[in-house]
mmCIF file of C-alpha atoms in Angstrom:
data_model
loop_
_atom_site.group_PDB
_atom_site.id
_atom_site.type_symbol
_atom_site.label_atom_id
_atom_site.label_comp_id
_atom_site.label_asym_id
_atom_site.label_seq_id
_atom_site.Cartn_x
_atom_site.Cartn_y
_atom_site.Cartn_z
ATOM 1 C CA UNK A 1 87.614 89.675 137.725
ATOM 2 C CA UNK A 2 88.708 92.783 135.674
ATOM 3 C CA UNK A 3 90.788 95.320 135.233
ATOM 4 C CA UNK A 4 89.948 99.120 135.708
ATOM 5 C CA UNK A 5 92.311 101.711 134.346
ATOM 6 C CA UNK A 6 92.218 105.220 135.989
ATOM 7 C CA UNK A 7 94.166 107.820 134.106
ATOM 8 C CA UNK A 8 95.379 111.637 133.593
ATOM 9 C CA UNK A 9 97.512 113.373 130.587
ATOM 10 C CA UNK A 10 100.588 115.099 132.337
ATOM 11 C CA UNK A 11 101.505 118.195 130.692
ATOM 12 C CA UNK A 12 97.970 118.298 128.671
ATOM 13 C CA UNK A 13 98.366 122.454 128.469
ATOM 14 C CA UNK A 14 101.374 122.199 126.722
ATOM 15 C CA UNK A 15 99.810 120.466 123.798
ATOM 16 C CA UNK A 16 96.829 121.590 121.585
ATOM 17 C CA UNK A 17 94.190 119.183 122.929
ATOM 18 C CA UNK A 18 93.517 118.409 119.350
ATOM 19 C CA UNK A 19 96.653 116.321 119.087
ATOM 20 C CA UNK A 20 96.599 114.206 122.344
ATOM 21 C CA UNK A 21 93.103 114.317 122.365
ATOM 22 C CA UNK A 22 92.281 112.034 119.044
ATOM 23 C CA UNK A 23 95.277 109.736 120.340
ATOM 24 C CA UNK A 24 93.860 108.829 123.821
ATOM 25 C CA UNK A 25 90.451 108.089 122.277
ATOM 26 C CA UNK A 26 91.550 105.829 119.637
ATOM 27 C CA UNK A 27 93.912 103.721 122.082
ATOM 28 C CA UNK A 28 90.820 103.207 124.552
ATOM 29 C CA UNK A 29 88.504 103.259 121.724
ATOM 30 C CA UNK A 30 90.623 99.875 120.711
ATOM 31 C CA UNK A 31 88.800 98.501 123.835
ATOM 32 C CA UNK A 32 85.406 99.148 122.676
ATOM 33 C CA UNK A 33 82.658 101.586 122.569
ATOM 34 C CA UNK A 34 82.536 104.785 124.879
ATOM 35 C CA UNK A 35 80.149 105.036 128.039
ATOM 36 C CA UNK A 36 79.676 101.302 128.476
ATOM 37 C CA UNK A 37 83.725 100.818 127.896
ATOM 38 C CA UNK A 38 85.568 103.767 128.161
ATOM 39 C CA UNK A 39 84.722 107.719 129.539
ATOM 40 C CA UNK A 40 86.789 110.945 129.431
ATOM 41 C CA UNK A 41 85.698 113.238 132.325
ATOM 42 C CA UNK A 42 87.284 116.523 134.005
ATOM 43 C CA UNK A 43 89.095 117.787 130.290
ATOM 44 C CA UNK A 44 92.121 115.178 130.535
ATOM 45 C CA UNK A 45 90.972 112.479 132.651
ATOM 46 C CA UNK A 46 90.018 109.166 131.726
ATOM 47 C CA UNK A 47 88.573 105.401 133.062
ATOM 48 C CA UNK A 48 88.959 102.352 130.621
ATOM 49 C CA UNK A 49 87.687 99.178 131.401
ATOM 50 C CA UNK A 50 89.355 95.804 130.496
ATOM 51 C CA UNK A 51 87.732 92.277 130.539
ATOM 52 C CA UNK A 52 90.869 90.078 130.693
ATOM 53 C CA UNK A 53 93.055 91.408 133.476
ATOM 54 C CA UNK A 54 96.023 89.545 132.069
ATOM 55 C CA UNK A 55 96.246 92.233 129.516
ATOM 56 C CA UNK A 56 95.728 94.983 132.171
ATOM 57 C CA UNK A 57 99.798 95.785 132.422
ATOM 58 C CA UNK A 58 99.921 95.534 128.149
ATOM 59 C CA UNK A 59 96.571 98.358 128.040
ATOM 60 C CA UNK A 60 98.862 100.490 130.674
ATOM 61 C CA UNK A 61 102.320 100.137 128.701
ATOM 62 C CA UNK A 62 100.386 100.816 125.558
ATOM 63 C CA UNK A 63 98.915 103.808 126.795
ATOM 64 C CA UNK A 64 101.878 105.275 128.071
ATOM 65 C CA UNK A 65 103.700 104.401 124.843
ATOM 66 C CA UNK A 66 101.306 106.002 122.532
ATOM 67 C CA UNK A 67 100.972 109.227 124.769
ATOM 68 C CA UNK A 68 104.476 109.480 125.507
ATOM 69 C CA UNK A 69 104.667 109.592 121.778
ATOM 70 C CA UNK A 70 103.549 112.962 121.705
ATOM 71 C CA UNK A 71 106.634 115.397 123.281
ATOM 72 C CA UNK A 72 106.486 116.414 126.346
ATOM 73 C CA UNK A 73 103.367 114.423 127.323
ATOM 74 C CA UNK A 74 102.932 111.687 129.634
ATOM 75 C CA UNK A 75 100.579 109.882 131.450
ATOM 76 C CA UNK A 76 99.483 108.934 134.925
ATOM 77 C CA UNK A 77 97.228 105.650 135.576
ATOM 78 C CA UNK A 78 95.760 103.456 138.509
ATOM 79 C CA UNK A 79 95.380 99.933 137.524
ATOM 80 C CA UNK A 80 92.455 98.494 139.392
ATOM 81 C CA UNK A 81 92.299 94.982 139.457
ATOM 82 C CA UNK A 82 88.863 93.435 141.608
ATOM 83 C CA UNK A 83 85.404 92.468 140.743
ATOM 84 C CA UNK A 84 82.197 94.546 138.437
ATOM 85 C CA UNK A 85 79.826 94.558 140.930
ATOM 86 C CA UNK A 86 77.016 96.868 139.301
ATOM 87 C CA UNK A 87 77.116 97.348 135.412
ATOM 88 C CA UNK A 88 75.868 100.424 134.629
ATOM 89 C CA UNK A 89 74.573 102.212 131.406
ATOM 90 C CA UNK A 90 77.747 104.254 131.662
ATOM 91 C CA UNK A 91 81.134 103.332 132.877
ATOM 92 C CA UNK A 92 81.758 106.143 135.389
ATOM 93 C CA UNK A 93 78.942 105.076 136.816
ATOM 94 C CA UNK A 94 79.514 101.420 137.295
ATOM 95 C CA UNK A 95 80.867 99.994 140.541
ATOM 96 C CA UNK A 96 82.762 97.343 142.107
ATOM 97 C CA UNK A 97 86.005 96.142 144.209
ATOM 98 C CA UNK A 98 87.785 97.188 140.435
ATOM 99 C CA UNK A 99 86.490 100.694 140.659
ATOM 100 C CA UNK A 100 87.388 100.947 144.355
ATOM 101 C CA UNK A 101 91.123 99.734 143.821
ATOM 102 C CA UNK A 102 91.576 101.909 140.890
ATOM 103 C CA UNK A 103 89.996 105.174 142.283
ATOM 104 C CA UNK A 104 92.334 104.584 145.614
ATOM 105 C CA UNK A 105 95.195 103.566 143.578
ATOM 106 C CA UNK A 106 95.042 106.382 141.967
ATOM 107 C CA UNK A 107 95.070 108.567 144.865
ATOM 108 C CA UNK A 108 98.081 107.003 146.123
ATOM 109 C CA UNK A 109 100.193 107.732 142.777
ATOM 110 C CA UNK A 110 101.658 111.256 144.091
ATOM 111 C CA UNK A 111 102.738 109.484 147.541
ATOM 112 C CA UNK A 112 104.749 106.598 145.229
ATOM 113 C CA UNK A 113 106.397 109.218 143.383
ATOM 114 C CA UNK A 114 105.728 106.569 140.270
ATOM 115 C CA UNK A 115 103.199 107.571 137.335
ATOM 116 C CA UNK A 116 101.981 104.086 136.808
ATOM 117 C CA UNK A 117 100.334 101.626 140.246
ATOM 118 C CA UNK A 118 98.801 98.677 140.328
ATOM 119 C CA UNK A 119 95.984 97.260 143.613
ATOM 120 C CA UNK A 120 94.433 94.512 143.854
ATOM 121 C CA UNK A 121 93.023 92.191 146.696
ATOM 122 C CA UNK A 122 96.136 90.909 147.606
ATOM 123 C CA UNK A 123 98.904 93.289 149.238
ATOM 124 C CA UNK A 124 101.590 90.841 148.497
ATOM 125 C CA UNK A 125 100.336 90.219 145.225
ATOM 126 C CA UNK A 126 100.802 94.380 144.674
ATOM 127 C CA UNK A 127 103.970 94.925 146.594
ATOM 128 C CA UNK A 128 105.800 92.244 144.183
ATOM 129 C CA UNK A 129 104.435 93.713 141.185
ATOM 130 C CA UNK A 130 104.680 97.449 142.204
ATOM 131 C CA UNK A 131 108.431 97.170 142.830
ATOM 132 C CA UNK A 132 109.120 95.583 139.435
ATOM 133 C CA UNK A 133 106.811 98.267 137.953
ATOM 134 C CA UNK A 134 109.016 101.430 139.522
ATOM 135 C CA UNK A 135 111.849 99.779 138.386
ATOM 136 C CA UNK A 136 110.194 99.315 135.200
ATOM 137 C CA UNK A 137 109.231 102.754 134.772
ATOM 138 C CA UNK A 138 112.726 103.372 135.188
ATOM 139 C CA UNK A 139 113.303 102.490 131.508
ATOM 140 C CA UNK A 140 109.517 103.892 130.588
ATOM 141 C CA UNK A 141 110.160 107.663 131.728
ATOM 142 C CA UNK A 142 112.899 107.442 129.854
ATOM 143 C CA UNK A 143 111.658 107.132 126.701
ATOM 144 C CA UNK A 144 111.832 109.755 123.726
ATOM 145 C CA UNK A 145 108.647 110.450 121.683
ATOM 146 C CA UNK A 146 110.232 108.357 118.810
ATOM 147 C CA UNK A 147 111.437 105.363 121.217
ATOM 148 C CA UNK A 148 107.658 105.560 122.295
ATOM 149 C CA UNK A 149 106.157 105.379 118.932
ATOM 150 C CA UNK A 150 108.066 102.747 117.799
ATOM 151 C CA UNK A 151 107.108 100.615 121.418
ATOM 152 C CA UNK A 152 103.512 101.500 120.420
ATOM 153 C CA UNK A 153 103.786 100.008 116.999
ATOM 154 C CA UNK A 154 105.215 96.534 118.158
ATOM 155 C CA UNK A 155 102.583 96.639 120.683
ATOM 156 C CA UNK A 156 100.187 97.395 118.517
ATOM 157 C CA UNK A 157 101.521 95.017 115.689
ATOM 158 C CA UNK A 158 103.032 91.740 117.534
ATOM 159 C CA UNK A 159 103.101 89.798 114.599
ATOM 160 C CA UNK A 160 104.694 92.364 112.290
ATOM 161 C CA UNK A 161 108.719 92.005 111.584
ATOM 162 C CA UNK A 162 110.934 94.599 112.633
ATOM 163 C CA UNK A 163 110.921 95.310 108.432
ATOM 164 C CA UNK A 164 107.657 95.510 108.361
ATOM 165 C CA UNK A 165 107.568 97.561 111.353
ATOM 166 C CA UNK A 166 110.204 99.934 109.470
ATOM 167 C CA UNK A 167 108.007 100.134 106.393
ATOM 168 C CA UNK A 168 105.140 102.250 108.857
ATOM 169 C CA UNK A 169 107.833 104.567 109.505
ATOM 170 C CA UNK A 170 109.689 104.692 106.456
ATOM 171 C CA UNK A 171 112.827 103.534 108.417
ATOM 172 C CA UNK A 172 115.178 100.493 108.265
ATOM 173 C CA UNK A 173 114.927 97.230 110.179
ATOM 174 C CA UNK A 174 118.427 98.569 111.463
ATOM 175 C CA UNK A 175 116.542 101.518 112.896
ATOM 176 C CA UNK A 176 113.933 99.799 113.979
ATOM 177 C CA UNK A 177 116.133 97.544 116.284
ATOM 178 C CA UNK A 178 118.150 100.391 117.511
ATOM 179 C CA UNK A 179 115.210 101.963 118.659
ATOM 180 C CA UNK A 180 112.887 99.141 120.576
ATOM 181 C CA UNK A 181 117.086 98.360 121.680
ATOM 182 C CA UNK A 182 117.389 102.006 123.326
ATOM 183 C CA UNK A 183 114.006 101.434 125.015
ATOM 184 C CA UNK A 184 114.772 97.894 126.064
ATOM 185 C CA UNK A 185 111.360 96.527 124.600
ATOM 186 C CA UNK A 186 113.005 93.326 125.601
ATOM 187 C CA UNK A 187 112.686 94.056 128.963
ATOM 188 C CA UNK A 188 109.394 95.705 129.016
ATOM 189 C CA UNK A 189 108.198 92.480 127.386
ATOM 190 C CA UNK A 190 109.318 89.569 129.860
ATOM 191 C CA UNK A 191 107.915 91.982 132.472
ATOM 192 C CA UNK A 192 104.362 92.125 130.705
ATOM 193 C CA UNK A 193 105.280 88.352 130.529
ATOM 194 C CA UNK A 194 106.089 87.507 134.275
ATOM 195 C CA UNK A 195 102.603 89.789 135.277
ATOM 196 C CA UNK A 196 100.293 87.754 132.996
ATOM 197 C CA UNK A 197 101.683 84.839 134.841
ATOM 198 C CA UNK A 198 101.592 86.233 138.487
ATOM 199 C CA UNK A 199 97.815 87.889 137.909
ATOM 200 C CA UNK A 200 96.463 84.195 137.045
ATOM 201 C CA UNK A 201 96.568 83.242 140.236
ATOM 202 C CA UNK A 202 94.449 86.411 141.226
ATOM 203 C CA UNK A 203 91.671 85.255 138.615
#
Protein backbone atom coordinates (compact mmCIF):
# COMPACT_ATOMS: atom_id res chain seq x y z
CA UNK A 1 0.00 0.00 0.00
CA UNK A 2 1.00 3.71 -0.56
CA UNK A 3 0.30 6.93 -0.24
CA UNK A 4 -0.59 9.41 -3.15
CA UNK A 5 -0.53 13.11 -2.49
CA UNK A 6 -2.69 15.35 -4.80
CA UNK A 7 -2.01 19.02 -4.41
CA UNK A 8 -2.61 22.86 -5.51
CA UNK A 9 -0.78 26.29 -4.31
CA UNK A 10 -3.68 28.65 -3.06
CA UNK A 11 -3.00 32.13 -3.81
CA UNK A 12 -0.05 31.10 -6.43
CA UNK A 13 -0.76 34.70 -8.43
CA UNK A 14 0.00 36.57 -5.58
CA UNK A 15 3.53 35.34 -5.42
CA UNK A 16 6.30 35.47 -8.14
CA UNK A 17 6.30 31.78 -9.12
CA UNK A 18 9.99 31.98 -8.68
CA UNK A 19 9.67 31.96 -4.92
CA UNK A 20 7.04 29.18 -4.26
CA UNK A 21 8.07 27.51 -7.16
CA UNK A 22 11.85 26.34 -6.03
CA UNK A 23 10.15 25.58 -2.50
CA UNK A 24 7.50 23.01 -3.66
CA UNK A 25 10.12 21.21 -5.77
CA UNK A 26 12.67 20.80 -3.20
CA UNK A 27 10.06 19.50 -0.46
CA UNK A 28 8.80 16.74 -3.05
CA UNK A 29 12.13 16.54 -4.53
CA UNK A 30 13.06 15.21 -0.74
CA UNK A 31 10.96 12.18 -1.92
CA UNK A 32 12.96 11.38 -4.86
CA UNK A 33 13.44 12.00 -8.45
CA UNK A 34 10.73 13.76 -10.71
CA UNK A 35 8.46 11.74 -13.27
CA UNK A 36 8.89 8.37 -11.60
CA UNK A 37 8.29 10.19 -7.96
CA UNK A 38 6.93 13.39 -8.18
CA UNK A 39 5.16 15.70 -11.31
CA UNK A 40 4.03 19.36 -11.44
CA UNK A 41 1.23 19.71 -14.07
CA UNK A 42 -1.43 22.60 -14.90
CA UNK A 43 1.25 25.73 -13.58
CA UNK A 44 0.58 25.07 -9.69
CA UNK A 45 -0.54 21.64 -9.41
CA UNK A 46 1.23 18.80 -8.17
CA UNK A 47 1.13 14.62 -7.41
CA UNK A 48 3.86 13.16 -5.00
CA UNK A 49 4.11 9.72 -4.36
CA UNK A 50 5.07 8.14 -0.96
CA UNK A 51 6.19 4.48 -0.28
CA UNK A 52 5.49 4.23 3.48
CA UNK A 53 1.98 5.49 4.07
CA UNK A 54 2.73 5.93 7.75
CA UNK A 55 4.55 9.03 6.80
CA UNK A 56 1.72 10.12 4.42
CA UNK A 57 0.09 12.72 7.22
CA UNK A 58 4.09 13.96 8.11
CA UNK A 59 4.69 14.59 3.82
CA UNK A 60 1.13 16.60 4.07
CA UNK A 61 1.98 18.68 7.37
CA UNK A 62 5.38 19.28 5.90
CA UNK A 63 4.11 20.54 2.82
CA UNK A 64 1.74 22.79 4.20
CA UNK A 65 4.36 24.04 6.66
CA UNK A 66 6.96 24.88 4.17
CA UNK A 67 4.37 26.58 1.73
CA UNK A 68 2.56 28.30 4.31
CA UNK A 69 5.96 29.69 4.97
CA UNK A 70 5.74 31.86 2.17
CA UNK A 71 2.87 34.85 3.05
CA UNK A 72 -0.13 34.60 1.89
CA UNK A 73 0.28 31.12 0.34
CA UNK A 74 -1.23 27.96 1.19
CA UNK A 75 -1.87 24.74 0.02
CA UNK A 76 -4.61 22.31 -0.86
CA UNK A 77 -3.91 18.33 -0.92
CA UNK A 78 -5.79 14.89 -1.32
CA UNK A 79 -4.10 12.19 0.52
CA UNK A 80 -4.68 8.96 -1.32
CA UNK A 81 -4.04 6.04 0.53
CA UNK A 82 -4.71 2.39 -1.71
CA UNK A 83 -2.66 0.16 -3.83
CA UNK A 84 0.08 0.97 -7.25
CA UNK A 85 -1.52 -1.01 -9.56
CA UNK A 86 0.43 -0.03 -12.90
CA UNK A 87 3.94 1.66 -12.50
CA UNK A 88 4.48 3.76 -15.13
CA UNK A 89 7.55 5.60 -16.70
CA UNK A 90 5.96 8.74 -15.32
CA UNK A 91 3.96 9.30 -12.24
CA UNK A 92 0.90 11.05 -13.71
CA UNK A 93 0.63 8.33 -15.60
CA UNK A 94 0.69 5.52 -13.14
CA UNK A 95 -2.49 4.00 -11.74
CA UNK A 96 -4.04 2.31 -8.94
CA UNK A 97 -6.77 2.29 -5.95
CA UNK A 98 -3.98 5.24 -4.53
CA UNK A 99 -4.45 7.34 -7.59
CA UNK A 100 -8.22 6.79 -7.57
CA UNK A 101 -8.64 7.86 -3.78
CA UNK A 102 -6.45 10.78 -4.20
CA UNK A 103 -7.87 12.16 -7.54
CA UNK A 104 -11.59 11.78 -5.81
CA UNK A 105 -10.37 13.05 -2.61
CA UNK A 106 -9.35 15.76 -4.08
CA UNK A 107 -12.47 16.59 -5.74
CA UNK A 108 -14.27 16.43 -2.60
CA UNK A 109 -11.93 19.15 -0.80
CA UNK A 110 -14.26 22.29 -1.80
CA UNK A 111 -17.48 20.29 -0.45
CA UNK A 112 -15.40 19.73 3.16
CA UNK A 113 -14.67 23.25 3.30
CA UNK A 114 -11.06 21.80 4.73
CA UNK A 115 -7.74 22.29 2.56
CA UNK A 116 -6.22 19.05 3.62
CA UNK A 117 -8.47 15.14 3.16
CA UNK A 118 -7.53 11.98 3.57
CA UNK A 119 -9.47 8.37 1.59
CA UNK A 120 -8.71 5.31 1.85
CA UNK A 121 -10.50 1.82 1.59
CA UNK A 122 -12.06 2.05 4.70
CA UNK A 123 -14.88 4.82 5.35
CA UNK A 124 -14.55 4.43 9.02
CA UNK A 125 -10.99 4.37 8.86
CA UNK A 126 -11.40 8.12 6.96
CA UNK A 127 -14.26 9.52 8.93
CA UNK A 128 -12.07 9.06 12.30
CA UNK A 129 -9.13 10.53 10.82
CA UNK A 130 -10.85 13.33 8.75
CA UNK A 131 -12.53 14.77 11.85
CA UNK A 132 -9.27 14.94 13.82
CA UNK A 133 -7.68 16.43 10.66
CA UNK A 134 -10.41 19.56 10.41
CA UNK A 135 -9.91 20.02 13.82
CA UNK A 136 -6.34 19.85 13.22
CA UNK A 137 -6.29 22.27 10.56
CA UNK A 138 -7.86 24.38 12.98
CA UNK A 139 -4.44 25.15 14.51
CA UNK A 140 -2.68 24.68 10.79
CA UNK A 141 -4.65 27.66 9.00
CA UNK A 142 -3.69 29.46 11.63
CA UNK A 143 -0.31 29.62 11.28
CA UNK A 144 1.92 32.77 10.39
CA UNK A 145 4.67 32.40 7.73
CA UNK A 146 7.26 32.44 10.63
CA UNK A 147 5.20 29.86 12.94
CA UNK A 148 5.32 27.78 9.60
CA UNK A 149 8.95 27.97 9.00
CA UNK A 150 9.91 27.18 12.21
CA UNK A 151 7.23 23.82 12.09
CA UNK A 152 9.09 23.05 8.82
CA UNK A 153 12.48 23.10 10.41
CA UNK A 154 11.61 20.65 13.36
CA UNK A 155 10.04 18.60 10.78
CA UNK A 156 12.65 18.71 8.74
CA UNK A 157 15.33 18.39 11.60
CA UNK A 158 13.75 15.91 14.40
CA UNK A 159 16.83 15.34 16.00
CA UNK A 160 18.02 18.94 16.19
CA UNK A 161 17.52 20.90 19.76
CA UNK A 162 15.38 23.75 19.93
CA UNK A 163 19.17 25.67 20.16
CA UNK A 164 20.20 24.23 17.41
CA UNK A 165 17.05 24.86 15.72
CA UNK A 166 17.56 28.69 16.80
CA UNK A 167 21.07 28.75 15.38
CA UNK A 168 19.25 28.22 11.48
CA UNK A 169 17.39 31.22 12.25
CA UNK A 170 19.65 33.23 14.15
CA UNK A 171 17.07 33.24 17.05
CA UNK A 172 17.06 32.02 20.70
CA UNK A 173 15.96 28.65 22.05
CA UNK A 174 13.44 31.06 23.93
CA UNK A 175 12.13 32.02 20.52
CA UNK A 176 12.24 28.99 19.21
CA UNK A 177 9.83 27.53 21.92
CA UNK A 178 7.54 30.43 21.76
CA UNK A 179 7.07 29.85 18.31
CA UNK A 180 6.52 25.80 17.73
CA UNK A 181 4.35 26.91 21.41
CA UNK A 182 2.04 29.46 19.34
CA UNK A 183 1.61 26.76 16.66
CA UNK A 184 1.05 23.96 19.13
CA UNK A 185 3.72 21.63 17.36
CA UNK A 186 2.88 19.56 20.35
CA UNK A 187 -0.30 18.90 19.17
CA UNK A 188 0.35 18.56 15.56
CA UNK A 189 2.84 15.90 16.67
CA UNK A 190 0.73 13.32 18.84
CA UNK A 191 -1.73 13.71 15.94
CA UNK A 192 0.98 12.62 13.25
CA UNK A 193 1.56 10.10 16.16
CA UNK A 194 -2.02 8.62 16.72
CA UNK A 195 -2.32 8.38 12.45
CA UNK A 196 0.90 6.33 12.08
CA UNK A 197 -0.71 4.09 14.58
CA UNK A 198 -4.34 3.98 13.16
CA UNK A 199 -2.96 3.61 9.25
CA UNK A 200 -1.05 0.24 10.37
CA UNK A 201 -3.88 -1.50 10.51
CA UNK A 202 -4.75 -0.34 6.85
CA UNK A 203 -1.25 -1.81 5.65
Amino acid sequence: MIAIITGDIVGSQSVTPEIWLQVLKTELGSWGKSPLTWELYRGDSFQLKIPDISQALEAGIKIKAAIKSIDPLDVRMSIGLGEENYKAKKLLESNGTAYVNSGEGFEALENTKQNILIKSPSESFDREINMMLKLGLKIMDRWTATSAKMIHLAILYPKKTQKQLGQLENISQHAVSARLSRADFDVIQEFQNYFMYRVKNLA
